[in-house]
Coordinates of C-alpha atoms in Angstrom, one line a residue:
X1 CA -50.4 70.5 48.9
X2 CA -52.0 68.5 45.8
X3 CA -54.1 65.0 46.9
X4 CA -55.4 63.5 43.9
X5 CA -57.5 60.4 45.4
X6 CA -56.1 57.6 43.9
X7 CA -57.4 59.2 40.2
X8 CA -55.3 60.1 37.6
X9 CA -55.1 63.4 36.6
X10 CA -53.6 64.9 33.4
X11 CA -50.7 67.4 35.1
X12 CA -49.3 68.6 31.7
X13 CA -51.3 71.0 29.8
X14 CA -52.3 69.8 26.1
X15 CA -52.2 71.8 22.7
X16 CA -54.5 70.7 20.1
X17 CA -53.8 70.8 17.0
X18 CA -53.5 69.6 13.3
X19 CA -50.5 68.6 11.9
X20 CA -49.3 65.9 9.6
X21 CA -47.3 63.3 10.3
X22 CA -45.7 59.9 10.0
X23 CA -46.1 56.9 12.4
X24 CA -43.6 54.1 12.4
X25 CA -43.1 50.7 14.4
X26 CA -40.3 51.6 16.0
X27 CA -36.6 49.1 15.4
X28 CA -37.0 47.7 19.1
X29 CA -40.4 46.3 18.3
X30 CA -40.6 45.8 14.3
X31 CA -40.5 42.0 14.9
X32 CA -43.7 42.1 16.2
X33 CA -45.9 44.4 14.8
X34 CA -45.7 45.1 11.0
X35 CA -47.5 47.2 9.0
X36 CA -49.0 46.6 5.7
X37 CA -49.7 48.1 2.1
X38 CA -53.5 46.7 2.7
X39 CA -53.3 49.1 6.6
X40 CA -52.9 52.3 4.4
X41 CA -48.5 51.8 5.3
X42 CA -46.1 53.1 2.4
X43 CA -42.8 51.7 3.7
X44 CA -44.1 50.9 6.8
X45 CA -44.9 54.1 7.5
X46 CA -48.4 55.0 8.1
X47 CA -49.6 59.1 7.1
X48 CA -51.5 60.3 10.3
X49 CA -52.4 63.3 12.2
X50 CA -51.0 64.8 15.0
X51 CA -54.0 66.6 17.0
X52 CA -52.6 66.9 20.4
X53 CA -48.7 67.7 22.2
X54 CA -47.9 67.9 26.1
X55 CA -45.1 67.4 28.1
X56 CA -46.2 64.2 28.0
X57 CA -46.4 63.1 25.0
X58 CA -48.8 63.2 21.9
X59 CA -52.3 62.7 20.6
X60 CA -52.5 61.1 16.8
X61 CA -55.5 59.9 15.0
X62 CA -54.1 56.9 12.6
X63 CA -55.4 54.8 9.6
X64 CA -53.8 51.9 11.5
X65 CA -54.3 49.8 14.7
X66 CA -51.0 49.7 16.9
X67 CA -51.2 47.9 19.9
X68 CA -50.5 49.1 23.7
X69 CA -47.1 49.1 24.6
X70 CA -45.9 49.0 21.3
X71 CA -43.3 51.7 20.8
X72 CA -43.6 54.1 17.7
X73 CA -41.1 56.2 15.6
X74 CA -43.3 59.9 15.1
X75 CA -42.2 62.3 12.6
X76 CA -43.7 65.6 12.4
X77 CA -42.6 68.0 9.1
X78 CA -43.2 71.5 9.0
X79 CA -46.5 72.2 6.5
X80 CA -44.3 75.1 5.4
X81 CA -41.3 73.2 4.1
X82 CA -42.1 69.7 4.3
X83 CA -37.9 68.8 2.8
X84 CA -36.6 70.9 5.8
X85 CA -34.7 69.0 9.1
X86 CA -38.3 67.6 10.6
X87 CA -40.3 69.4 13.5
X88 CA -39.9 66.6 15.8
X89 CA -38.7 63.1 15.2
X90 CA -39.1 60.6 18.4
X91 CA -39.8 57.5 19.8
X92 CA -42.8 56.9 22.0
X93 CA -45.2 54.2 23.6
X94 CA -48.6 53.3 22.8
X95 CA -50.7 53.9 26.2
X96 CA -53.9 54.0 24.6
X97 CA -55.6 53.2 21.1
X98 CA -59.6 54.3 20.7
X99 CA -60.9 53.9 17.3
X100 CA -62.6 56.7 16.3
X101 CA -64.9 56.1 12.8
X102 CA -65.2 52.9 10.5
X103 CA -62.9 54.4 7.8
X104 CA -60.5 52.8 9.6
X105 CA -59.4 56.1 12.2
X106 CA -57.6 55.2 15.7
X107 CA -57.0 57.7 18.1
X108 CA -53.6 56.9 19.9
X109 CA -52.4 58.3 22.8
X110 CA -48.4 58.1 23.1
X111 CA -46.2 59.1 25.8
X112 CA -42.5 59.9 25.2
X113 CA -40.4 57.1 25.9
X114 CA -37.0 57.6 28.0
X115 CA -34.7 58.2 25.8
X116 CA -31.3 60.3 25.0
X117 CA -30.9 63.7 25.8
X118 CA -31.0 65.1 22.3
X119 CA -34.5 63.4 21.7
X120 CA -35.9 64.8 25.3
X121 CA -34.5 68.3 23.5
X122 CA -36.5 68.3 20.2
X123 CA -39.5 67.1 21.9
X124 CA -38.9 69.9 24.4
X125 CA -38.1 72.8 21.7
X126 CA -41.5 71.2 19.9
X127 CA -43.8 71.9 22.7
X128 CA -42.3 75.2 22.9
X129 CA -43.2 75.9 19.5
X130 CA -47.3 75.7 20.6
X131 CA -46.4 77.2 24.1
X132 CA -45.2 80.4 22.5
X133 CA -48.1 80.5 20.5
X134 CA -50.6 80.3 23.1
X135 CA -48.7 82.8 25.5
X136 CA -48.8 84.9 22.3

């Protein structure tokens, strides 16, 4: 029997990665949060780096500040074929924001948002890419 003594502990295996991705404010929150060109966003999207993947969510380093609890849309393209279908396209909720340096850079802790079945399957398929690689 597992006891956590009231502590928050990570239960999902985290896979460290370094993949280019795009982050944009999800339509549900676009009236509350806007990314400007000055904030390193093009067409409302910021180029970012995916740094970790788990069953619970993603870690992303982005050049823009996004407030906690904001809904964001993340798109990860294949580094081998950027024109191919994205490896992952999902809506997540910002759970943690830490400024990493003065460039600016922000480490975003993103949690998968309860969504439709198709989104859940895409996220599971994306995670399996890293689990298969780790098991090899």
